[in-house]
């Protein structure tokens, strides 16, 4: 097997493992060196491909794991980390459901919850309630912060949700299966915002970093809004994919 070009380059100040790391990252991101599931080739295979020792391969991979390019899954191997993708093809799902489908370990940290009348007028107007029940959570995937959820509900719905474990609750399933609420659709707006100090601290980004915010109003068959959800997403760890169909005219 021919040696990679950088192996034959004159020795310089850049260590060999750094050269391997750069080449490994570049080739993995474009789909080389990983299979259809995103699993990286084994250390043995990589030593043959790059014609270097296992120590060099390990020293090349370790920083990429720390950077979040790869994630190690015990007993399964090392995988190329992709963004959690919300794919809109007609299905109404919560972030918990979406991330689990994508194969991530989903987590949450509750920042605040309970009844409040201190909220913007747009929320009171949407829910047709002066006082509402709110839940603010920091959401994680594989223990990495990906979003801040600020949810508001009519009082009777929120107080029912409060009886559950709010760290991993699937809100729509509780509404449908326990509360008898017919959740059928949602209106969602997407906009950009700059990270303020609070969001920057929670998502571990500099103040002023561009973030993606989605505002969802979830409705019943009778067009009653049963959830007003504002989600602020980390720009590098979340993406949205929308399928559009052209109407024949």
mmCIF file of C-alpha atoms in Angstrom:
data_model
loop_
_atom_site.group_PDB
_atom_site.id
_atom_site.type_symbol
_atom_site.label_atom_id
_atom_site.label_comp_id
_atom_site.label_asym_id
_atom_site.label_seq_id
_atom_site.Cartn_x
_atom_site.Cartn_y
_atom_site.Cartn_z
ATOM 1 C CA UNK A 1 0.000 0.000 0.000
ATOM 2 C CA UNK A 2 1.354 3.416 -0.981
ATOM 3 C CA UNK A 3 2.191 5.737 1.869
ATOM 4 C CA UNK A 4 0.118 8.920 2.242
ATOM 5 C CA UNK A 5 1.817 11.954 0.740
ATOM 6 C CA UNK A 6 2.452 13.647 4.072
ATOM 7 C CA UNK A 7 4.477 10.631 5.289
ATOM 8 C CA UNK A 8 7.087 11.383 2.614
ATOM 9 C CA UNK A 9 7.216 15.117 3.353
ATOM 10 C CA UNK A 10 10.429 16.481 4.895
ATOM 11 C CA UNK A 11 10.354 16.513 8.672
ATOM 12 C CA UNK A 12 9.249 19.800 10.087
ATOM 13 C CA UNK A 13 7.853 21.217 13.265
ATOM 14 C CA UNK A 14 4.459 19.495 12.976
ATOM 15 C CA UNK A 15 4.359 16.088 14.735
ATOM 16 C CA UNK A 16 3.338 13.041 12.732
ATOM 17 C CA UNK A 17 0.209 12.446 14.816
ATOM 18 C CA UNK A 18 -0.930 16.023 14.034
ATOM 19 C CA UNK A 19 -0.568 15.351 10.307
ATOM 20 C CA UNK A 20 -2.490 12.096 10.676
ATOM 21 C CA UNK A 21 -5.167 13.878 12.704
ATOM 22 C CA UNK A 22 -5.718 16.506 10.014
ATOM 23 C CA UNK A 23 -5.910 13.906 7.263
ATOM 24 C CA UNK A 24 -8.163 11.628 9.304
ATOM 25 C CA UNK A 25 -10.601 14.439 10.084
ATOM 26 C CA UNK A 26 -10.742 15.622 6.476
ATOM 27 C CA UNK A 27 -11.330 12.144 5.050
ATOM 28 C CA UNK A 28 -13.870 11.092 7.694
ATOM 29 C CA UNK A 29 -16.022 14.203 7.311
ATOM 30 C CA UNK A 30 -16.423 13.618 3.563
ATOM 31 C CA UNK A 31 -17.465 10.016 4.171
ATOM 32 C CA UNK A 32 -14.154 8.222 3.762
ATOM 33 C CA UNK A 33 -12.847 6.037 6.630
ATOM 34 C CA UNK A 34 -16.375 5.557 8.062
ATOM 35 C CA UNK A 35 -19.133 3.109 7.170
ATOM 36 C CA UNK A 36 -22.795 3.906 6.503
ATOM 37 C CA UNK A 37 -23.490 4.182 10.245
ATOM 38 C CA UNK A 38 -20.637 6.665 10.751
ATOM 39 C CA UNK A 39 -18.417 4.089 12.500
ATOM 40 C CA UNK A 40 -14.710 4.839 12.087
ATOM 41 C CA UNK A 41 -12.385 2.126 10.828
ATOM 42 C CA UNK A 42 -10.541 0.190 13.522
ATOM 43 C CA UNK A 43 -7.127 1.202 14.837
ATOM 44 C CA UNK A 44 -5.631 -1.783 13.022
ATOM 45 C CA UNK A 45 -7.164 -0.688 9.720
ATOM 46 C CA UNK A 46 -6.061 2.915 10.233
ATOM 47 C CA UNK A 47 -2.477 1.899 10.962
ATOM 48 C CA UNK A 48 -2.381 0.174 7.582
ATOM 49 C CA UNK A 49 -4.052 3.071 5.754
ATOM 50 C CA UNK A 50 -1.700 5.703 7.204
ATOM 51 C CA UNK A 51 1.296 3.410 7.638
ATOM 52 C CA UNK A 52 1.916 4.560 11.202
ATOM 53 C CA UNK A 53 1.874 2.959 14.652
ATOM 54 C CA UNK A 54 -1.202 2.442 16.828
ATOM 55 C CA UNK A 55 0.182 4.990 19.296
ATOM 56 C CA UNK A 56 0.217 7.607 16.531
ATOM 57 C CA UNK A 57 -3.361 6.714 15.555
ATOM 58 C CA UNK A 58 -4.520 6.972 19.165
ATOM 59 C CA UNK A 59 -2.758 10.314 19.606
ATOM 60 C CA UNK A 60 -4.440 11.539 16.420
ATOM 61 C CA UNK A 61 -7.945 10.421 17.391
ATOM 62 C CA UNK A 62 -7.994 11.525 21.049
ATOM 63 C CA UNK A 63 -8.072 15.313 20.344
ATOM 64 C CA UNK A 64 -10.800 14.771 17.725
ATOM 65 C CA UNK A 65 -12.936 13.065 20.362
ATOM 66 C CA UNK A 66 -12.354 15.995 22.720
ATOM 67 C CA UNK A 67 -13.320 18.429 19.942
ATOM 68 C CA UNK A 68 -16.541 16.512 19.332
ATOM 69 C CA UNK A 69 -15.654 15.363 15.819
ATOM 70 C CA UNK A 70 -15.910 11.747 16.984
ATOM 71 C CA UNK A 71 -17.733 10.087 19.859
ATOM 72 C CA UNK A 72 -16.740 6.790 21.463
ATOM 73 C CA UNK A 73 -19.534 4.327 22.196
ATOM 74 C CA UNK A 74 -18.584 1.584 24.584
ATOM 75 C CA UNK A 75 -18.618 -1.807 22.928
ATOM 76 C CA UNK A 76 -19.526 -0.348 19.532
ATOM 77 C CA UNK A 77 -16.549 1.705 18.387
ATOM 78 C CA UNK A 78 -15.753 5.305 17.468
ATOM 79 C CA UNK A 79 -18.323 7.211 15.424
ATOM 80 C CA UNK A 80 -18.350 10.427 13.436
ATOM 81 C CA UNK A 81 -20.567 12.835 15.341
ATOM 82 C CA UNK A 82 -23.235 14.503 13.225
ATOM 83 C CA UNK A 83 -25.532 17.317 14.233
ATOM 84 C CA UNK A 84 -28.862 16.412 15.773
ATOM 85 C CA UNK A 85 -31.184 17.000 12.843
ATOM 86 C CA UNK A 86 -34.817 17.996 13.047
ATOM 87 C CA UNK A 87 -36.237 16.731 9.779
ATOM 88 C CA UNK A 88 -39.610 18.121 8.789
ATOM 89 C CA UNK A 89 -41.515 15.765 6.544
ATOM 90 C CA UNK A 90 -44.901 16.079 8.173
ATOM 91 C CA UNK A 91 -44.197 14.516 11.601
ATOM 92 C CA UNK A 92 -44.683 16.514 14.801
ATOM 93 C CA UNK A 93 -42.077 15.345 17.311
ATOM 94 C CA UNK A 94 -40.484 16.725 20.441
ATOM 95 C CA UNK A 95 -36.727 17.153 20.800
ATOM 96 C CA UNK A 96 -36.602 14.144 23.130
ATOM 97 C CA UNK A 97 -38.174 11.930 20.461
ATOM 98 C CA UNK A 98 -36.063 13.359 17.632
ATOM 99 C CA UNK A 99 -32.713 12.918 19.378
ATOM 100 C CA UNK A 100 -33.539 9.360 20.462
ATOM 101 C CA UNK A 101 -34.411 8.449 16.877
ATOM 102 C CA UNK A 102 -31.021 9.860 15.829
ATOM 103 C CA UNK A 103 -29.335 7.578 18.381
ATOM 104 C CA UNK A 104 -28.253 10.149 20.958
ATOM 105 C CA UNK A 105 -28.362 9.853 24.742
ATOM 106 C CA UNK A 106 -30.756 12.658 25.607
ATOM 107 C CA UNK A 107 -30.567 14.636 28.817
ATOM 108 C CA UNK A 108 -31.968 17.751 30.450
ATOM 109 C CA UNK A 109 -31.236 20.133 33.283
ATOM 110 C CA UNK A 110 -34.236 21.948 34.709
ATOM 111 C CA UNK A 111 -33.508 25.654 35.040
ATOM 112 C CA UNK A 112 -36.922 26.834 36.233
ATOM 113 C CA UNK A 113 -40.544 25.668 36.405
ATOM 114 C CA UNK A 114 -43.944 26.593 37.831
ATOM 115 C CA UNK A 115 -46.801 29.035 37.472
ATOM 116 C CA UNK A 116 -46.012 32.549 36.321
ATOM 117 C CA UNK A 117 -47.716 35.696 35.110
ATOM 118 C CA UNK A 118 -44.384 37.268 34.213
ATOM 119 C CA UNK A 119 -44.183 36.467 30.521
ATOM 120 C CA UNK A 120 -44.437 38.343 27.208
ATOM 121 C CA UNK A 121 -47.887 39.371 26.007
ATOM 122 C CA UNK A 122 -47.508 37.196 22.893
ATOM 123 C CA UNK A 123 -47.524 34.069 25.078
ATOM 124 C CA UNK A 124 -50.628 35.116 27.016
ATOM 125 C CA UNK A 125 -52.343 35.911 23.735
ATOM 126 C CA UNK A 126 -51.400 32.597 22.151
ATOM 127 C CA UNK A 127 -52.462 30.465 25.130
ATOM 128 C CA UNK A 128 -55.425 32.684 26.029
ATOM 129 C CA UNK A 129 -54.294 32.649 29.650
ATOM 130 C CA UNK A 130 -53.054 35.422 31.932
ATOM 131 C CA UNK A 131 -51.100 33.034 34.181
ATOM 132 C CA UNK A 132 -49.366 30.036 32.607
ATOM 133 C CA UNK A 133 -47.164 27.135 33.676
ATOM 134 C CA UNK A 134 -43.596 27.359 32.389
ATOM 135 C CA UNK A 135 -40.666 24.973 32.088
ATOM 136 C CA UNK A 136 -37.150 26.034 31.103
ATOM 137 C CA UNK A 137 -34.597 23.303 30.444
ATOM 138 C CA UNK A 138 -31.075 22.979 29.089
ATOM 139 C CA UNK A 139 -31.153 20.047 26.666
ATOM 140 C CA UNK A 140 -28.153 17.831 25.990
ATOM 141 C CA UNK A 141 -27.242 15.076 23.546
ATOM 142 C CA UNK A 142 -24.497 12.701 24.669
ATOM 143 C CA UNK A 143 -23.957 15.104 27.604
ATOM 144 C CA UNK A 144 -23.204 18.046 25.282
ATOM 145 C CA UNK A 145 -25.486 21.152 25.513
ATOM 146 C CA UNK A 146 -27.463 21.564 22.298
ATOM 147 C CA UNK A 147 -30.471 23.748 23.139
ATOM 148 C CA UNK A 148 -32.376 25.795 25.678
ATOM 149 C CA UNK A 149 -36.112 25.085 25.783
ATOM 150 C CA UNK A 150 -38.506 27.664 27.216
ATOM 151 C CA UNK A 151 -41.970 26.101 27.202
ATOM 152 C CA UNK A 152 -45.310 27.549 28.352
ATOM 153 C CA UNK A 153 -48.603 25.691 28.847
ATOM 154 C CA UNK A 154 -52.139 26.421 30.034
ATOM 155 C CA UNK A 155 -52.263 25.919 33.834
ATOM 156 C CA UNK A 156 -54.203 22.631 33.893
ATOM 157 C CA UNK A 157 -51.829 21.044 31.364
ATOM 158 C CA UNK A 158 -48.663 22.319 33.023
ATOM 159 C CA UNK A 159 -49.704 21.187 36.498
ATOM 160 C CA UNK A 160 -50.374 17.716 35.094
ATOM 161 C CA UNK A 161 -46.987 17.622 33.366
ATOM 162 C CA UNK A 162 -45.363 18.638 36.649
ATOM 163 C CA UNK A 163 -46.273 15.247 38.137
ATOM 164 C CA UNK A 164 -43.853 13.525 35.771
ATOM 165 C CA UNK A 165 -40.071 13.329 35.602
ATOM 166 C CA UNK A 166 -39.360 16.538 33.719
ATOM 167 C CA UNK A 167 -35.821 15.497 32.826
ATOM 168 C CA UNK A 168 -36.959 12.961 30.233
ATOM 169 C CA UNK A 169 -40.675 13.570 29.755
ATOM 170 C CA UNK A 170 -42.143 13.099 26.264
ATOM 171 C CA UNK A 171 -44.663 15.935 26.458
ATOM 172 C CA UNK A 172 -46.751 15.063 23.411
ATOM 173 C CA UNK A 173 -47.159 11.448 24.472
ATOM 174 C CA UNK A 174 -48.318 12.520 27.940
ATOM 175 C CA UNK A 175 -50.790 14.949 26.399
ATOM 176 C CA UNK A 176 -52.207 12.314 24.073
ATOM 177 C CA UNK A 177 -52.117 9.183 26.206
ATOM 178 C CA UNK A 178 -52.807 10.576 29.693
ATOM 179 C CA UNK A 179 -54.548 13.921 29.251
ATOM 180 C CA UNK A 180 -56.650 13.008 26.208
ATOM 181 C CA UNK A 181 -55.443 16.033 24.245
ATOM 182 C CA UNK A 182 -55.575 15.619 20.500
ATOM 183 C CA UNK A 183 -52.265 17.115 19.359
ATOM 184 C CA UNK A 184 -52.478 17.361 15.572
ATOM 185 C CA UNK A 185 -50.274 20.153 14.241
ATOM 186 C CA UNK A 186 -47.957 23.048 14.979
ATOM 187 C CA UNK A 187 -46.945 26.406 13.587
ATOM 188 C CA UNK A 188 -43.213 27.006 13.752
ATOM 189 C CA UNK A 189 -41.193 30.125 13.022
ATOM 190 C CA UNK A 190 -37.401 30.153 12.733
ATOM 191 C CA UNK A 191 -35.198 33.152 13.278
ATOM 192 C CA UNK A 192 -31.627 34.052 14.128
ATOM 193 C CA UNK A 193 -30.528 35.704 17.363
ATOM 194 C CA UNK A 194 -27.277 36.662 19.038
ATOM 195 C CA UNK A 195 -26.351 34.921 22.264
ATOM 196 C CA UNK A 196 -26.895 37.065 25.335
ATOM 197 C CA UNK A 197 -24.923 36.414 28.500
ATOM 198 C CA UNK A 198 -27.369 33.828 29.853
ATOM 199 C CA UNK A 199 -27.619 31.785 26.650
ATOM 200 C CA UNK A 200 -23.863 32.042 26.087
ATOM 201 C CA UNK A 201 -23.120 30.602 29.527
ATOM 202 C CA UNK A 202 -25.596 27.752 29.129
ATOM 203 C CA UNK A 203 -24.489 26.752 25.623
ATOM 204 C CA UNK A 204 -20.807 27.443 26.283
ATOM 205 C CA UNK A 205 -20.350 29.937 23.458
ATOM 206 C CA UNK A 206 -19.088 33.556 23.407
ATOM 207 C CA UNK A 207 -21.588 36.373 23.929
ATOM 208 C CA UNK A 208 -22.813 37.574 20.533
ATOM 209 C CA UNK A 209 -22.535 34.154 18.873
ATOM 210 C CA UNK A 210 -25.257 33.648 16.218
ATOM 211 C CA UNK A 211 -27.863 31.141 17.429
ATOM 212 C CA UNK A 212 -30.931 29.599 15.842
ATOM 213 C CA UNK A 213 -34.269 30.081 17.571
ATOM 214 C CA UNK A 214 -37.482 28.251 16.740
ATOM 215 C CA UNK A 215 -40.868 29.266 18.112
ATOM 216 C CA UNK A 216 -43.522 26.566 18.005
ATOM 217 C CA UNK A 217 -47.215 26.815 18.772
ATOM 218 C CA UNK A 218 -48.699 23.340 19.123
ATOM 219 C CA UNK A 219 -52.403 23.018 18.410
ATOM 220 C CA UNK A 220 -55.309 20.613 18.831
ATOM 221 C CA UNK A 221 -57.803 19.694 16.128
ATOM 222 C CA UNK A 222 -59.920 22.655 17.289
ATOM 223 C CA UNK A 223 -56.954 25.029 16.928
ATOM 224 C CA UNK A 224 -56.426 25.479 20.641
ATOM 225 C CA UNK A 225 -52.799 26.301 21.424
ATOM 226 C CA UNK A 226 -51.647 23.870 24.126
ATOM 227 C CA UNK A 227 -47.936 24.658 24.019
ATOM 228 C CA UNK A 228 -45.853 27.743 23.273
ATOM 229 C CA UNK A 229 -42.279 26.551 22.923
ATOM 230 C CA UNK A 230 -39.239 28.697 22.215
ATOM 231 C CA UNK A 231 -36.052 26.712 21.619
ATOM 232 C CA UNK A 232 -32.637 28.303 21.234
ATOM 233 C CA UNK A 233 -30.234 25.960 19.456
ATOM 234 C CA UNK A 234 -26.436 25.760 19.541
ATOM 235 C CA UNK A 235 -25.388 26.738 16.021
ATOM 236 C CA UNK A 236 -22.839 23.921 15.632
ATOM 237 C CA UNK A 237 -24.849 21.136 17.231
ATOM 238 C CA UNK A 238 -28.273 21.389 15.666
ATOM 239 C CA UNK A 239 -29.620 21.695 12.171
ATOM 240 C CA UNK A 240 -33.019 21.571 10.556
ATOM 241 C CA UNK A 241 -33.875 19.808 7.344
ATOM 242 C CA UNK A 242 -37.143 20.656 5.599
ATOM 243 C CA UNK A 243 -38.638 18.726 2.718
ATOM 244 C CA UNK A 244 -40.487 20.990 0.271
ATOM 245 C CA UNK A 245 -42.875 19.821 -2.438
ATOM 246 C CA UNK A 246 -43.715 22.041 -5.408
ATOM 247 C CA UNK A 247 -47.415 22.369 -6.043
ATOM 248 C CA UNK A 248 -48.376 21.806 -9.664
ATOM 249 C CA UNK A 249 -49.973 24.920 -11.162
#
